[in-house]
């Protein structure tokens, strides 16, 4: 039987602080070490989730697990590693299709790589999910 004690909330809190710090620097002066730390911590968090949560627990924590992929995507995006960012954003959307921020960031990457159709589709979905937020206009 897998252990139910795993510090996912602690990892998510730490990631949120680090991503906020990273985006204070973006795009002019990104701290590569901080971005790489975010990528590593999110990856270790996901490995811990896989190791410590049974399938039912995993299913009930999908939105939290999506945040791990979203943090990785943000770090890759800050490093202009767009292909990796796209993969992470896509994984986050698969786990939590209701997060408009992930969809908006995914759309930016799709636009950057020239897939305007997907970008527009994702922005439309983000707007539907958060109609009162002006940054998706």
PDB file of C-alpha atoms in Angstrom:
ATOM      1  CA  UNK A   1       0.000   0.000   0.000  1.00  0.00           C
ATOM      2  CA  UNK A   2       1.262   3.450  -0.855  1.00  0.00           C
ATOM      3  CA  UNK A   3       1.862   6.088   1.766  1.00  0.00           C
ATOM      4  CA  UNK A   4      -0.687   8.897   2.024  1.00  0.00           C
ATOM      5  CA  UNK A   5       1.807  11.284   3.615  1.00  0.00           C
ATOM      6  CA  UNK A   6       3.356  13.415   0.913  1.00  0.00           C
ATOM      7  CA  UNK A   7       4.108  17.147   1.197  1.00  0.00           C
ATOM      8  CA  UNK A   8       2.397  18.189  -2.052  1.00  0.00           C
ATOM      9  CA  UNK A   9       1.009  21.409  -0.559  1.00  0.00           C
ATOM     10  CA  UNK A  10       4.455  22.402   0.654  1.00  0.00           C
ATOM     11  CA  UNK A  11       5.946  21.776  -2.773  1.00  0.00           C
ATOM     12  CA  UNK A  12       3.154  23.743  -4.472  1.00  0.00           C
ATOM     13  CA  UNK A  13       3.613  26.666  -2.053  1.00  0.00           C
ATOM     14  CA  UNK A  14       7.358  26.732  -2.720  1.00  0.00           C
ATOM     15  CA  UNK A  15       6.788  26.560  -6.476  1.00  0.00           C
ATOM     16  CA  UNK A  16       4.314  29.436  -6.338  1.00  0.00           C
ATOM     17  CA  UNK A  17       6.866  31.633  -4.559  1.00  0.00           C
ATOM     18  CA  UNK A  18       9.648  30.702  -6.982  1.00  0.00           C
ATOM     19  CA  UNK A  19       7.491  31.225 -10.086  1.00  0.00           C
ATOM     20  CA  UNK A  20       6.438  34.643  -8.763  1.00  0.00           C
ATOM     21  CA  UNK A  21      10.100  35.548  -8.264  1.00  0.00           C
ATOM     22  CA  UNK A  22      10.906  34.313 -11.761  1.00  0.00           C
ATOM     23  CA  UNK A  23       8.174  36.374 -13.382  1.00  0.00           C
ATOM     24  CA  UNK A  24       9.289  39.508 -11.563  1.00  0.00           C
ATOM     25  CA  UNK A  25      12.483  39.151 -13.640  1.00  0.00           C
ATOM     26  CA  UNK A  26      10.827  38.138 -16.907  1.00  0.00           C
ATOM     27  CA  UNK A  27      11.724  38.747 -19.698  1.00  0.00           C
ATOM     28  CA  UNK A  28      14.724  40.997 -19.091  1.00  0.00           C
ATOM     29  CA  UNK A  29      16.812  39.227 -16.487  1.00  0.00           C
ATOM     30  CA  UNK A  30      15.693  35.652 -15.914  1.00  0.00           C
ATOM     31  CA  UNK A  31      17.635  33.772 -13.255  1.00  0.00           C
ATOM     32  CA  UNK A  32      18.434  30.493 -15.022  1.00  0.00           C
ATOM     33  CA  UNK A  33      19.292  28.792 -11.748  1.00  0.00           C
ATOM     34  CA  UNK A  34      15.909  29.691 -10.282  1.00  0.00           C
ATOM     35  CA  UNK A  35      14.113  28.491 -13.418  1.00  0.00           C
ATOM     36  CA  UNK A  36      16.020  25.208 -13.345  1.00  0.00           C
ATOM     37  CA  UNK A  37      15.241  24.828  -9.627  1.00  0.00           C
ATOM     38  CA  UNK A  38      11.532  25.218 -10.431  1.00  0.00           C
ATOM     39  CA  UNK A  39      11.759  22.599 -13.182  1.00  0.00           C
ATOM     40  CA  UNK A  40      13.567  20.163 -10.892  1.00  0.00           C
ATOM     41  CA  UNK A  41      11.273  20.721  -7.901  1.00  0.00           C
ATOM     42  CA  UNK A  42       8.142  20.294 -10.005  1.00  0.00           C
ATOM     43  CA  UNK A  43       9.557  17.115 -11.548  1.00  0.00           C
ATOM     44  CA  UNK A  44      10.502  15.725  -8.138  1.00  0.00           C
ATOM     45  CA  UNK A  45       7.037  16.646  -6.886  1.00  0.00           C
ATOM     46  CA  UNK A  46       5.455  14.695  -9.718  1.00  0.00           C
ATOM     47  CA  UNK A  47       7.694  11.690  -9.072  1.00  0.00           C
ATOM     48  CA  UNK A  48       6.706  11.866  -5.407  1.00  0.00           C
ATOM     49  CA  UNK A  49       3.038  11.997  -6.335  1.00  0.00           C
ATOM     50  CA  UNK A  50       3.381   8.947  -8.573  1.00  0.00           C
ATOM     51  CA  UNK A  51       5.243   7.084  -5.844  1.00  0.00           C
ATOM     52  CA  UNK A  52       3.052   8.046  -2.893  1.00  0.00           C
ATOM     53  CA  UNK A  53      -0.505   8.413  -4.106  1.00  0.00           C
ATOM     54  CA  UNK A  54      -2.729   5.523  -5.043  1.00  0.00           C
ATOM     55  CA  UNK A  55      -4.861   5.881  -8.200  1.00  0.00           C
ATOM     56  CA  UNK A  56      -7.886   7.216  -6.306  1.00  0.00           C
ATOM     57  CA  UNK A  57      -5.791   9.838  -4.504  1.00  0.00           C
ATOM     58  CA  UNK A  58      -4.135  10.771  -7.776  1.00  0.00           C
ATOM     59  CA  UNK A  59      -7.542  11.223  -9.369  1.00  0.00           C
ATOM     60  CA  UNK A  60      -8.754  13.469  -6.553  1.00  0.00           C
ATOM     61  CA  UNK A  61      -5.609  15.634  -6.704  1.00  0.00           C
ATOM     62  CA  UNK A  62      -5.472  16.225 -10.465  1.00  0.00           C
ATOM     63  CA  UNK A  63      -5.809  20.013 -10.158  1.00  0.00           C
ATOM     64  CA  UNK A  64      -2.887  20.124  -7.737  1.00  0.00           C
ATOM     65  CA  UNK A  65      -0.806  17.819  -9.915  1.00  0.00           C
ATOM     66  CA  UNK A  66      -1.583  20.054 -12.907  1.00  0.00           C
ATOM     67  CA  UNK A  67       0.043  22.915 -10.980  1.00  0.00           C
ATOM     68  CA  UNK A  68       3.330  20.990 -11.022  1.00  0.00           C
ATOM     69  CA  UNK A  69       3.248  20.841 -14.813  1.00  0.00           C
ATOM     70  CA  UNK A  70       2.133  24.474 -15.022  1.00  0.00           C
ATOM     71  CA  UNK A  71       5.101  25.582 -12.889  1.00  0.00           C
ATOM     72  CA  UNK A  72       7.459  23.598 -15.113  1.00  0.00           C
ATOM     73  CA  UNK A  73       5.879  25.118 -18.193  1.00  0.00           C
ATOM     74  CA  UNK A  74       6.318  28.612 -16.797  1.00  0.00           C
ATOM     75  CA  UNK A  75       9.982  27.978 -16.050  1.00  0.00           C
ATOM     76  CA  UNK A  76      10.631  26.525 -19.505  1.00  0.00           C
ATOM     77  CA  UNK A  77       8.765  29.466 -21.036  1.00  0.00           C
ATOM     78  CA  UNK A  78      10.924  31.942 -19.087  1.00  0.00           C
ATOM     79  CA  UNK A  79      13.993  30.185 -20.475  1.00  0.00           C
ATOM     80  CA  UNK A  80      12.511  30.340 -23.993  1.00  0.00           C
ATOM     81  CA  UNK A  81      12.400  26.542 -24.104  1.00  0.00           C
ATOM     82  CA  UNK A  82       9.082  26.717 -25.890  1.00  0.00           C
ATOM     83  CA  UNK A  83       8.765  23.063 -26.925  1.00  0.00           C
ATOM     84  CA  UNK A  84       9.171  21.927 -23.318  1.00  0.00           C
ATOM     85  CA  UNK A  85       6.787  24.645 -22.121  1.00  0.00           C
ATOM     86  CA  UNK A  86       4.174  23.456 -24.630  1.00  0.00           C
ATOM     87  CA  UNK A  87       4.522  19.859 -23.382  1.00  0.00           C
ATOM     88  CA  UNK A  88       4.115  20.917 -19.764  1.00  0.00           C
ATOM     89  CA  UNK A  89       1.172  23.231 -20.441  1.00  0.00           C
ATOM     90  CA  UNK A  90      -0.498  20.473 -22.466  1.00  0.00           C
ATOM     91  CA  UNK A  91      -0.043  18.015 -19.577  1.00  0.00           C
ATOM     92  CA  UNK A  92      -1.480  20.578 -17.145  1.00  0.00           C
ATOM     93  CA  UNK A  93      -4.517  21.097 -19.383  1.00  0.00           C
ATOM     94  CA  UNK A  94      -5.087  17.344 -19.603  1.00  0.00           C
ATOM     95  CA  UNK A  95      -5.198  17.176 -15.804  1.00  0.00           C
ATOM     96  CA  UNK A  96      -7.127  20.421 -15.244  1.00  0.00           C
ATOM     97  CA  UNK A  97      -8.915  21.731 -18.328  1.00  0.00           C
ATOM     98  CA  UNK A  98     -10.627  24.448 -16.246  1.00  0.00           C
ATOM     99  CA  UNK A  99      -7.552  26.599 -15.543  1.00  0.00           C
ATOM    100  CA  UNK A 100      -7.717  29.706 -17.764  1.00  0.00           C
ATOM    101  CA  UNK A 101      -4.158  30.796 -16.913  1.00  0.00           C
ATOM    102  CA  UNK A 102      -2.666  27.582 -18.259  1.00  0.00           C
ATOM    103  CA  UNK A 103      -4.722  27.914 -21.424  1.00  0.00           C
ATOM    104  CA  UNK A 104      -3.605  31.531 -21.898  1.00  0.00           C
ATOM    105  CA  UNK A 105       0.080  30.669 -21.437  1.00  0.00           C
ATOM    106  CA  UNK A 106      -0.303  27.671 -23.737  1.00  0.00           C
ATOM    107  CA  UNK A 107      -1.895  30.012 -26.305  1.00  0.00           C
ATOM    108  CA  UNK A 108       1.078  32.389 -26.099  1.00  0.00           C
ATOM    109  CA  UNK A 109       3.437  29.508 -26.842  1.00  0.00           C
ATOM    110  CA  UNK A 110       1.269  28.294 -29.708  1.00  0.00           C
ATOM    111  CA  UNK A 111       1.273  31.813 -31.151  1.00  0.00           C
ATOM    112  CA  UNK A 112       5.044  32.018 -30.728  1.00  0.00           C
ATOM    113  CA  UNK A 113       5.625  28.814 -32.690  1.00  0.00           C
ATOM    114  CA  UNK A 114       3.208  29.909 -35.402  1.00  0.00           C
ATOM    115  CA  UNK A 115       0.126  27.829 -34.639  1.00  0.00           C
ATOM    116  CA  UNK A 116      -2.314  30.742 -34.633  1.00  0.00           C
ATOM    117  CA  UNK A 117      -5.376  28.496 -34.896  1.00  0.00           C
ATOM    118  CA  UNK A 118      -4.566  26.654 -31.659  1.00  0.00           C
ATOM    119  CA  UNK A 119      -3.582  29.921 -29.994  1.00  0.00           C
ATOM    120  CA  UNK A 120      -6.905  31.559 -30.815  1.00  0.00           C
ATOM    121  CA  UNK A 121      -8.810  28.455 -29.721  1.00  0.00           C
ATOM    122  CA  UNK A 122      -7.026  28.381 -26.356  1.00  0.00           C
ATOM    123  CA  UNK A 123      -7.615  32.099 -25.738  1.00  0.00           C
ATOM    124  CA  UNK A 124     -11.316  31.636 -26.513  1.00  0.00           C
ATOM    125  CA  UNK A 125     -11.441  28.809 -23.979  1.00  0.00           C
ATOM    126  CA  UNK A 126      -9.619  30.931 -21.397  1.00  0.00           C
ATOM    127  CA  UNK A 127     -12.149  33.732 -21.937  1.00  0.00           C
ATOM    128  CA  UNK A 128     -15.031  31.311 -21.460  1.00  0.00           C
ATOM    129  CA  UNK A 129     -13.484  30.014 -18.255  1.00  0.00           C
ATOM    130  CA  UNK A 130     -12.806  33.507 -16.878  1.00  0.00           C
ATOM    131  CA  UNK A 131     -15.120  35.954 -18.682  1.00  0.00           C
ATOM    132  CA  UNK A 132     -14.466  38.815 -16.251  1.00  0.00           C
ATOM    133  CA  UNK A 133     -10.693  38.816 -16.653  1.00  0.00           C
ATOM    134  CA  UNK A 134      -9.557  41.423 -19.129  1.00  0.00           C
ATOM    135  CA  UNK A 135      -6.084  40.019 -19.780  1.00  0.00           C
ATOM    136  CA  UNK A 136      -7.558  37.400 -22.114  1.00  0.00           C
ATOM    137  CA  UNK A 137      -8.908  40.045 -24.501  1.00  0.00           C
TER     138      UNK A 137
END
